[in-house]
């Protein structure tokens, strides 16, 4: 006979999977070559995998000089594509993993503040339509894979780890978020250092790193 806690965790995991599936119905994340970031980064990505493509292309040269040096998103994608995986399959897998990580992180963040598992699950429903980022032209759930997709997932994961007093893993995850897209990671780093500073003044260095 399973313990009550194990049953609850199984139900929570099942509900997170249901919410994850529903999110793809409400905000499909598997579109490719839609208007937006992908039209800018897919050609340079393909050129990194196949250098003979798009020789002397002005648009790619402009992208390389203005955007691609700011983050390592394309480097990671190119490395994975060189293993032989199909680009469309890779985009879908990364979107699926990113959203799953984001929903799991949001659950633990909600549970930290509410201390109620059922209410924390209900909070996930509010995120299904994709919360719009104030002052930006995108939401936390996008219709196509971009550097923000991975950066937000890692950022929420780092936020959850910070709340549950795991400062070193949180810092490592947030660094990963910054490598994907520094601007998306900025707000998460602000919370991280604010939380660390509060713990330092309350508990000192030993308590801050515990």
mmCIF file of N, CA and C in Angstrom, residues 49-166:
data_model
loop_
_atom_site.group_PDB
_atom_site.id
_atom_site.type_symbol
_atom_site.label_atom_id
_atom_site.label_comp_id
_atom_site.label_asym_id
_atom_site.label_seq_id
_atom_site.Cartn_x
_atom_site.Cartn_y
_atom_site.Cartn_z
ATOM 1 N N UNK A 49 25.566 24.726 -38.773
ATOM 2 C CA UNK A 49 25.585 23.275 -38.953
ATOM 3 C C UNK A 49 26.134 22.909 -40.331
ATOM 4 N N UNK A 50 25.761 23.721 -41.340
ATOM 5 C CA UNK A 50 26.201 23.479 -42.720
ATOM 6 C C UNK A 50 26.828 24.782 -43.246
ATOM 7 N N UNK A 51 28.126 24.978 -43.060
ATOM 8 C CA UNK A 51 28.786 26.250 -43.401
ATOM 9 C C UNK A 51 28.647 26.654 -44.866
ATOM 10 N N UNK A 52 28.347 25.701 -45.741
ATOM 11 C CA UNK A 52 28.236 26.030 -47.162
ATOM 12 C C UNK A 52 26.937 26.774 -47.491
ATOM 13 N N UNK A 53 26.001 26.795 -46.571
ATOM 14 C CA UNK A 53 24.725 27.465 -46.817
ATOM 15 C C UNK A 53 24.854 28.982 -46.684
ATOM 16 N N UNK A 54 24.066 29.703 -47.465
ATOM 17 C CA UNK A 54 23.934 31.169 -47.395
ATOM 18 C C UNK A 54 25.286 31.886 -47.389
ATOM 19 N N UNK A 55 26.136 31.654 -48.383
ATOM 20 C CA UNK A 55 27.444 32.334 -48.397
ATOM 21 C C UNK A 55 27.281 33.838 -48.595
ATOM 22 N N UNK A 56 28.047 34.608 -47.841
ATOM 23 C CA UNK A 56 28.077 36.075 -47.970
ATOM 24 C C UNK A 56 26.698 36.710 -47.822
ATOM 25 N N UNK A 57 25.865 36.118 -46.986
ATOM 26 C CA UNK A 57 24.521 36.662 -46.780
ATOM 27 C C UNK A 57 24.585 37.838 -45.807
ATOM 28 N N UNK A 58 24.076 39.003 -46.234
ATOM 29 C CA UNK A 58 24.160 40.207 -45.412
ATOM 30 C C UNK A 58 23.341 40.076 -44.135
ATOM 31 N N UNK A 59 22.140 39.472 -44.250
ATOM 32 C CA UNK A 59 21.284 39.333 -43.078
ATOM 33 C C UNK A 59 21.915 38.481 -42.000
ATOM 34 N N UNK A 60 22.539 37.382 -42.386
ATOM 35 C CA UNK A 60 23.194 36.503 -41.419
ATOM 36 C C UNK A 60 24.396 37.208 -40.804
ATOM 37 N N UNK A 61 25.152 37.927 -41.637
ATOM 38 C CA UNK A 61 26.309 38.661 -41.109
ATOM 39 C C UNK A 61 25.874 39.704 -40.093
ATOM 40 N N UNK A 62 24.750 40.379 -40.384
ATOM 41 C CA UNK A 62 24.231 41.377 -39.445
ATOM 42 C C UNK A 62 23.791 40.717 -38.150
ATOM 43 N N UNK A 63 23.105 39.583 -38.257
ATOM 44 C CA UNK A 63 22.664 38.860 -37.067
ATOM 45 C C UNK A 63 23.862 38.427 -36.227
ATOM 46 N N UNK A 64 24.886 37.901 -36.893
ATOM 47 C CA UNK A 64 26.065 37.419 -36.171
ATOM 48 C C UNK A 64 26.754 38.546 -35.425
ATOM 49 N N UNK A 65 26.735 39.738 -36.007
ATOM 50 C CA UNK A 65 27.464 40.851 -35.407
ATOM 51 C C UNK A 65 26.674 41.571 -34.326
ATOM 52 N N UNK A 66 25.337 41.451 -34.358
ATOM 53 C CA UNK A 66 24.522 42.219 -33.413
ATOM 54 C C UNK A 66 23.868 41.385 -32.325
ATOM 55 N N UNK A 67 23.486 40.133 -32.633
ATOM 56 C CA UNK A 67 22.689 39.370 -31.684
ATOM 57 C C UNK A 67 23.371 38.110 -31.173
ATOM 58 N N UNK A 68 23.942 37.330 -32.064
ATOM 59 C CA UNK A 68 24.382 35.990 -31.671
ATOM 60 C C UNK A 68 25.532 36.012 -30.681
ATOM 61 N N UNK A 69 26.243 37.129 -30.572
ATOM 62 C CA UNK A 69 27.350 37.188 -29.619
ATOM 63 C C UNK A 69 26.861 37.414 -28.194
ATOM 64 N N UNK A 70 25.570 37.687 -28.046
ATOM 65 C CA UNK A 70 25.036 38.010 -26.722
ATOM 66 C C UNK A 70 24.596 36.776 -25.939
ATOM 67 N N UNK A 71 24.442 35.666 -26.598
ATOM 68 C CA UNK A 71 23.976 34.482 -25.893
ATOM 69 C C UNK A 71 24.474 33.232 -26.609
ATOM 70 N N UNK A 72 24.363 32.073 -25.940
ATOM 71 C CA UNK A 72 24.895 30.821 -26.460
ATOM 72 C C UNK A 72 23.786 29.882 -26.934
ATOM 73 N N UNK A 73 22.598 30.427 -27.131
ATOM 74 C CA UNK A 73 21.462 29.615 -27.554
ATOM 75 C C UNK A 73 21.747 28.899 -28.873
ATOM 76 N N UNK A 74 22.267 29.627 -29.856
ATOM 77 C CA UNK A 74 22.554 29.028 -31.151
ATOM 78 C C UNK A 74 23.663 27.992 -31.071
ATOM 79 N N UNK A 75 24.636 28.227 -30.211
ATOM 80 C CA UNK A 75 25.728 27.262 -30.062
ATOM 81 C C UNK A 75 25.204 25.926 -29.541
ATOM 82 N N UNK A 76 24.289 25.997 -28.576
ATOM 83 C CA UNK A 76 23.712 24.764 -28.020
ATOM 84 C C UNK A 76 22.879 24.046 -29.078
ATOM 85 N N UNK A 77 22.041 24.794 -29.798
ATOM 86 C CA UNK A 77 21.215 24.190 -30.839
ATOM 87 C C UNK A 77 22.077 23.558 -31.928
ATOM 88 N N UNK A 78 23.111 24.267 -32.358
ATOM 89 C CA UNK A 78 23.982 23.741 -33.418
ATOM 90 C C UNK A 78 24.673 22.466 -32.967
ATOM 91 N N UNK A 79 25.109 22.444 -31.715
ATOM 92 C CA UNK A 79 25.772 21.248 -31.188
ATOM 93 C C UNK A 79 24.823 20.057 -31.185
ATOM 94 N N UNK A 80 23.567 20.284 -30.819
ATOM 95 C CA UNK A 80 22.587 19.199 -30.798
ATOM 96 C C UNK A 80 22.223 18.750 -32.214
ATOM 97 N N UNK A 81 22.112 19.702 -33.130
ATOM 98 C CA UNK A 81 21.761 19.340 -34.501
ATOM 99 C C UNK A 81 22.861 18.529 -35.176
ATOM 100 N N UNK A 82 24.086 18.753 -34.783
ATOM 101 C CA UNK A 82 25.194 18.011 -35.379
ATOM 102 C C UNK A 82 25.208 16.545 -34.959
ATOM 103 N N UNK A 83 24.387 16.187 -33.976
ATOM 104 C CA UNK A 83 24.255 14.771 -33.599
ATOM 105 C C UNK A 83 23.388 14.013 -34.603
ATOM 106 N N UNK A 84 22.679 14.748 -35.474
ATOM 107 C CA UNK A 84 21.855 14.105 -36.487
ATOM 108 C C UNK A 84 20.368 14.197 -36.236
ATOM 109 N N UNK A 85 19.951 14.781 -35.127
ATOM 110 C CA UNK A 85 18.530 14.910 -34.836
ATOM 111 C C UNK A 85 17.886 15.920 -35.776
ATOM 112 N N UNK A 86 16.646 15.665 -36.147
ATOM 113 C CA UNK A 86 15.912 16.574 -37.012
ATOM 114 C C UNK A 86 15.625 17.879 -36.280
ATOM 115 N N UNK A 87 15.740 18.992 -36.990
ATOM 116 C CA UNK A 87 15.574 20.300 -36.368
ATOM 117 C C UNK A 87 14.182 20.466 -35.767
ATOM 118 N N UNK A 88 13.147 20.030 -36.498
ATOM 119 C CA UNK A 88 11.785 20.190 -36.002
ATOM 120 C C UNK A 88 11.539 19.336 -34.765
ATOM 121 N N UNK A 89 12.097 18.143 -34.750
ATOM 122 C CA UNK A 89 11.978 17.292 -33.572
ATOM 123 C C UNK A 89 12.708 17.916 -32.384
ATOM 124 N N UNK A 90 13.880 18.480 -32.640
ATOM 125 C CA UNK A 90 14.645 19.122 -31.570
ATOM 126 C C UNK A 90 13.877 20.294 -30.983
ATOM 127 N N UNK A 91 13.281 21.117 -31.830
ATOM 128 C CA UNK A 91 12.523 22.265 -31.343
ATOM 129 C C UNK A 91 11.351 21.815 -30.469
ATOM 130 N N UNK A 92 10.653 20.777 -30.896
ATOM 131 C CA UNK A 92 9.511 20.298 -30.121
ATOM 132 C C UNK A 92 9.966 19.740 -28.772
ATOM 133 N N UNK A 93 11.053 18.956 -28.775
ATOM 134 C CA UNK A 93 11.557 18.374 -27.523
ATOM 135 C C UNK A 93 11.977 19.472 -26.552
ATOM 136 N N UNK A 94 12.689 20.474 -27.058
ATOM 137 C CA UNK A 94 13.135 21.565 -26.192
ATOM 138 C C UNK A 94 11.956 22.365 -25.648
ATOM 139 N N UNK A 95 10.943 22.568 -26.479
ATOM 140 C CA UNK A 95 9.755 23.273 -26.007
ATOM 141 C C UNK A 95 9.025 22.457 -24.942
ATOM 142 N N UNK A 96 8.911 21.157 -25.171
ATOM 143 C CA UNK A 96 8.234 20.286 -24.215
ATOM 144 C C UNK A 96 8.966 20.262 -22.881
ATOM 145 N N UNK A 97 10.283 20.084 -22.918
ATOM 146 C CA UNK A 97 11.079 20.031 -21.690
ATOM 147 C C UNK A 97 11.047 21.383 -20.971
ATOM 148 N N UNK A 98 11.137 22.465 -21.729
ATOM 149 C CA UNK A 98 11.138 23.798 -21.124
ATOM 150 C C UNK A 98 9.821 24.091 -20.424
ATOM 151 N N UNK A 99 8.717 23.764 -21.071
ATOM 152 C CA UNK A 99 7.419 24.019 -20.433
ATOM 153 C C UNK A 99 7.208 23.123 -19.223
ATOM 154 N N UNK A 100 7.632 21.856 -19.319
ATOM 155 C CA UNK A 100 7.491 20.956 -18.173
ATOM 156 C C UNK A 100 8.287 21.496 -16.984
ATOM 157 N N UNK A 101 9.524 21.911 -17.228
ATOM 158 C CA UNK A 101 10.354 22.472 -16.161
ATOM 159 C C UNK A 101 9.723 23.729 -15.592
ATOM 160 N N UNK A 102 9.132 24.539 -16.460
ATOM 161 C CA UNK A 102 8.517 25.777 -16.003
ATOM 162 C C UNK A 102 7.289 25.505 -15.137
ATOM 163 N N UNK A 103 6.441 24.571 -15.541
ATOM 164 C CA UNK A 103 5.258 24.254 -14.740
ATOM 165 C C UNK A 103 5.636 23.638 -13.396
ATOM 166 N N UNK A 104 6.616 22.741 -13.397
ATOM 167 C CA UNK A 104 7.063 22.142 -12.136
ATOM 168 C C UNK A 104 7.604 23.219 -11.204
ATOM 169 N N UNK A 105 8.400 24.131 -11.751
ATOM 170 C CA UNK A 105 8.963 25.212 -10.941
ATOM 171 C C UNK A 105 7.868 26.125 -10.405
ATOM 172 N N UNK A 106 6.877 26.442 -11.257
ATOM 173 C CA UNK A 106 5.776 27.291 -10.814
ATOM 174 C C UNK A 106 4.973 26.629 -9.698
ATOM 175 N N UNK A 107 4.820 25.311 -9.785
ATOM 176 C CA UNK A 107 4.105 24.601 -8.716
ATOM 177 C C UNK A 107 4.832 24.767 -7.383
ATOM 178 N N UNK A 108 6.152 24.550 -7.392
ATOM 179 C CA UNK A 108 6.902 24.652 -6.139
ATOM 180 C C UNK A 108 6.962 26.087 -5.627
ATOM 181 N N UNK A 109 7.003 27.045 -6.540
ATOM 182 C CA UNK A 109 6.971 28.450 -6.114
ATOM 183 C C UNK A 109 5.632 28.763 -5.450
ATOM 184 N N UNK A 110 4.541 28.315 -6.074
ATOM 185 C CA UNK A 110 3.211 28.545 -5.492
ATOM 186 C C UNK A 110 3.070 27.831 -4.155
ATOM 187 N N UNK A 111 3.599 26.614 -4.060
ATOM 188 C CA UNK A 111 3.492 25.852 -2.816
ATOM 189 C C UNK A 111 4.309 26.492 -1.697
ATOM 190 N N UNK A 112 5.398 27.145 -2.066
ATOM 191 C CA UNK A 112 6.219 27.834 -1.062
ATOM 192 C C UNK A 112 5.405 28.932 -0.381
ATOM 193 N N UNK A 113 4.628 29.667 -1.162
ATOM 194 C CA UNK A 113 3.875 30.793 -0.611
ATOM 195 C C UNK A 113 2.538 30.367 -0.008
ATOM 196 N N UNK A 114 1.904 29.347 -0.557
ATOM 197 C CA UNK A 114 0.574 28.957 -0.082
ATOM 198 C C UNK A 114 0.604 27.827 0.939
ATOM 199 N N UNK A 115 1.651 26.963 0.870
ATOM 200 C CA UNK A 115 1.722 25.776 1.728
ATOM 201 C C UNK A 115 0.478 24.908 1.555
ATOM 202 N N UNK A 116 -0.052 24.910 0.342
ATOM 203 C CA UNK A 116 -1.253 24.143 0.050
ATOM 204 C C UNK A 116 -1.098 23.528 -1.343
ATOM 205 N N UNK A 117 -1.058 22.188 -1.409
ATOM 206 C CA UNK A 117 -0.800 21.518 -2.678
ATOM 207 C C UNK A 117 -1.927 21.724 -3.678
ATOM 208 N N UNK A 118 -3.176 21.638 -3.216
ATOM 209 C CA UNK A 118 -4.303 21.803 -4.121
ATOM 210 C C UNK A 118 -4.353 23.221 -4.687
ATOM 211 N N UNK A 119 -4.115 24.190 -3.832
ATOM 212 C CA UNK A 119 -4.116 25.577 -4.301
ATOM 213 C C UNK A 119 -2.952 25.825 -5.259
ATOM 214 N N UNK A 120 -1.813 25.187 -4.990
ATOM 215 C CA UNK A 120 -0.653 25.344 -5.865
ATOM 216 C C UNK A 120 -0.928 24.765 -7.248
ATOM 217 N N UNK A 121 -1.650 23.646 -7.282
ATOM 218 C CA UNK A 121 -2.036 23.064 -8.569
ATOM 219 C C UNK A 121 -2.986 24.006 -9.297
ATOM 220 N N UNK A 122 -3.929 24.592 -8.554
ATOM 221 C CA UNK A 122 -4.891 25.506 -9.160
ATOM 222 C C UNK A 122 -4.188 26.736 -9.743
ATOM 223 N N UNK A 123 -3.103 27.163 -9.101
ATOM 224 C CA UNK A 123 -2.357 28.324 -9.596
ATOM 225 C C UNK A 123 -1.840 28.075 -11.008
ATOM 226 N N UNK A 124 -1.480 26.826 -11.301
ATOM 227 C CA UNK A 124 -0.957 26.504 -12.631
ATOM 228 C C UNK A 124 -1.972 26.810 -13.723
ATOM 229 N N UNK A 125 -3.248 26.669 -13.394
ATOM 230 C CA UNK A 125 -4.292 26.931 -14.381
ATOM 231 C C UNK A 125 -4.267 28.388 -14.840
ATOM 232 N N UNK A 126 -3.874 29.275 -13.935
ATOM 233 C CA UNK A 126 -3.824 30.692 -14.286
ATOM 234 C C UNK A 126 -2.747 30.987 -15.318
ATOM 235 N N UNK A 127 -1.756 30.087 -15.401
ATOM 236 C CA UNK A 127 -0.651 30.303 -16.334
ATOM 237 C C UNK A 127 -0.902 29.649 -17.692
ATOM 238 N N UNK A 128 -1.993 28.922 -17.833
ATOM 239 C CA UNK A 128 -2.245 28.218 -19.090
ATOM 240 C C UNK A 128 -2.302 29.148 -20.309
ATOM 241 N N UNK A 129 -3.008 30.271 -20.234
ATOM 242 C CA UNK A 129 -3.048 31.127 -21.425
ATOM 243 C C UNK A 129 -1.707 31.777 -21.736
ATOM 244 N N UNK A 130 -0.791 31.744 -20.794
ATOM 245 C CA UNK A 130 0.496 32.400 -21.005
ATOM 246 C C UNK A 130 0.431 33.844 -20.551
ATOM 247 N N UNK A 131 1.059 34.148 -19.432
ATOM 248 C CA UNK A 131 1.032 35.504 -18.889
ATOM 249 C C UNK A 131 1.876 36.419 -19.777
ATOM 250 N N UNK A 132 1.304 37.566 -20.142
ATOM 251 C CA UNK A 132 2.032 38.512 -20.989
ATOM 252 C C UNK A 132 3.069 39.257 -20.148
ATOM 253 N N UNK A 133 4.268 39.380 -20.670
ATOM 254 C CA UNK A 133 5.337 40.102 -19.986
ATOM 255 C C UNK A 133 5.127 41.592 -20.205
ATOM 256 N N UNK A 134 4.905 42.325 -19.118
ATOM 257 C CA UNK A 134 4.586 43.753 -19.211
ATOM 258 C C UNK A 134 5.717 44.514 -19.906
ATOM 259 N N UNK A 135 5.343 45.332 -20.872
ATOM 260 C CA UNK A 135 6.315 46.150 -21.581
ATOM 261 C C UNK A 135 7.041 45.435 -22.698
ATOM 262 N N UNK A 136 6.688 44.166 -22.936
ATOM 263 C CA UNK A 136 7.340 43.392 -23.998
ATOM 264 C C UNK A 136 6.289 42.860 -24.959
ATOM 265 N N UNK A 137 6.734 42.383 -26.094
ATOM 266 C CA UNK A 137 5.807 41.887 -27.087
ATOM 267 C C UNK A 137 5.653 40.383 -27.067
ATOM 268 N N UNK A 138 5.807 39.770 -25.898
ATOM 269 C CA UNK A 138 5.716 38.314 -25.818
ATOM 270 C C UNK A 138 5.237 37.917 -24.427
ATOM 271 N N UNK A 139 4.831 36.638 -24.303
ATOM 272 C CA UNK A 139 4.412 36.100 -23.020
ATOM 273 C C UNK A 139 5.398 35.055 -22.543
ATOM 274 N N UNK A 140 5.122 34.472 -21.376
ATOM 275 C CA UNK A 140 6.050 33.473 -20.852
ATOM 276 C C UNK A 140 5.935 32.155 -21.600
ATOM 277 N N UNK A 141 4.807 31.958 -22.323
ATOM 278 C CA UNK A 141 4.675 30.813 -23.216
ATOM 279 C C UNK A 141 4.572 31.343 -24.643
ATOM 280 N N UNK A 142 5.498 30.932 -25.490
ATOM 281 C CA UNK A 142 5.523 31.432 -26.854
ATOM 282 C C UNK A 142 5.044 30.354 -27.824
ATOM 283 N N UNK A 143 4.625 30.789 -29.002
ATOM 284 C CA UNK A 143 4.115 29.852 -29.987
ATOM 285 C C UNK A 143 5.242 29.155 -30.751
ATOM 286 N N UNK A 144 6.441 29.633 -30.612
ATOM 287 C CA UNK A 144 7.585 29.028 -31.298
ATOM 288 C C UNK A 144 8.798 29.095 -30.387
ATOM 289 N N UNK A 145 9.668 28.098 -30.484
ATOM 290 C CA UNK A 145 10.853 28.044 -29.638
ATOM 291 C C UNK A 145 11.761 29.245 -29.886
ATOM 292 N N UNK A 146 12.192 29.864 -28.808
ATOM 293 C CA UNK A 146 13.163 30.950 -28.907
ATOM 294 C C UNK A 146 14.102 30.859 -27.710
ATOM 295 N N UNK A 147 15.100 31.720 -27.698
ATOM 296 C CA UNK A 147 16.037 31.740 -26.581
ATOM 297 C C UNK A 147 15.330 32.076 -25.276
ATOM 298 N N UNK A 148 14.249 32.880 -25.347
ATOM 299 C CA UNK A 148 13.502 33.218 -24.134
ATOM 300 C C UNK A 148 12.813 31.989 -23.550
ATOM 301 N N UNK A 149 12.394 31.057 -24.405
ATOM 302 C CA UNK A 149 11.701 29.856 -23.935
ATOM 303 C C UNK A 149 12.555 29.108 -22.931
ATOM 304 N N UNK A 150 13.801 28.860 -23.285
ATOM 305 C CA UNK A 150 14.711 28.126 -22.405
ATOM 306 C C UNK A 150 15.130 28.989 -21.226
ATOM 307 N N UNK A 151 15.382 30.268 -21.486
ATOM 308 C CA UNK A 151 15.833 31.160 -20.415
ATOM 309 C C UNK A 151 14.785 31.312 -19.323
ATOM 310 N N UNK A 152 13.503 31.446 -19.704
ATOM 311 C CA UNK A 152 12.434 31.575 -18.706
ATOM 312 C C UNK A 152 12.291 30.283 -17.890
ATOM 313 N N UNK A 153 12.372 29.137 -18.551
ATOM 314 C CA UNK A 153 12.241 27.862 -17.834
ATOM 315 C C UNK A 153 13.344 27.718 -16.794
ATOM 316 N N UNK A 154 14.575 28.010 -17.187
ATOM 317 C CA UNK A 154 15.690 27.936 -16.240
ATOM 318 C C UNK A 154 15.566 29.013 -15.173
ATOM 319 N N UNK A 155 15.054 30.167 -15.550
ATOM 320 C CA UNK A 155 14.893 31.251 -14.577
ATOM 321 C C UNK A 155 13.901 30.907 -13.484
ATOM 322 N N UNK A 156 12.735 30.347 -13.860
ATOM 323 C CA UNK A 156 11.754 29.940 -12.853
ATOM 324 C C UNK A 156 12.292 28.799 -11.996
ATOM 325 N N UNK A 157 13.075 27.915 -12.595
ATOM 326 C CA UNK A 157 13.698 26.837 -11.824
ATOM 327 C C UNK A 157 14.678 27.409 -10.804
ATOM 328 N N UNK A 158 15.481 28.377 -11.226
ATOM 329 C CA UNK A 158 16.403 29.036 -10.301
ATOM 330 C C UNK A 158 15.676 29.777 -9.196
ATOM 331 N N UNK A 159 14.526 30.368 -9.542
ATOM 332 C CA UNK A 159 13.718 31.062 -8.534
ATOM 333 C C UNK A 159 13.205 30.082 -7.483
ATOM 334 N N UNK A 160 12.720 28.922 -7.929
ATOM 335 C CA UNK A 160 12.235 27.909 -6.990
ATOM 336 C C UNK A 160 13.359 27.422 -6.085
ATOM 337 N N UNK A 161 14.527 27.167 -6.658
ATOM 338 C CA UNK A 161 15.669 26.710 -5.857
ATOM 339 C C UNK A 161 16.089 27.776 -4.851
ATOM 340 N N UNK A 162 15.993 29.039 -5.237
ATOM 341 C CA UNK A 162 16.333 30.129 -4.321
ATOM 342 C C UNK A 162 15.382 30.156 -3.128
ATOM 343 N N UNK A 163 14.102 30.010 -3.398
ATOM 344 C CA UNK A 163 13.105 30.037 -2.327
ATOM 345 C C UNK A 163 13.288 28.876 -1.352
ATOM 346 N N UNK A 164 13.708 27.724 -1.874
ATOM 347 C CA UNK A 164 13.887 26.549 -1.028
ATOM 348 C C UNK A 164 15.323 26.413 -0.515
ATOM 349 N N UNK A 165 16.026 27.544 -0.474
ATOM 350 C CA UNK A 165 17.351 27.648 0.143
ATOM 351 C C UNK A 165 18.362 26.689 -0.481
ATOM 352 N N UNK A 166 18.443 26.733 -1.792
ATOM 353 C CA UNK A 166 19.468 25.999 -2.533
ATOM 354 C C UNK A 166 20.247 27.015 -3.369
#
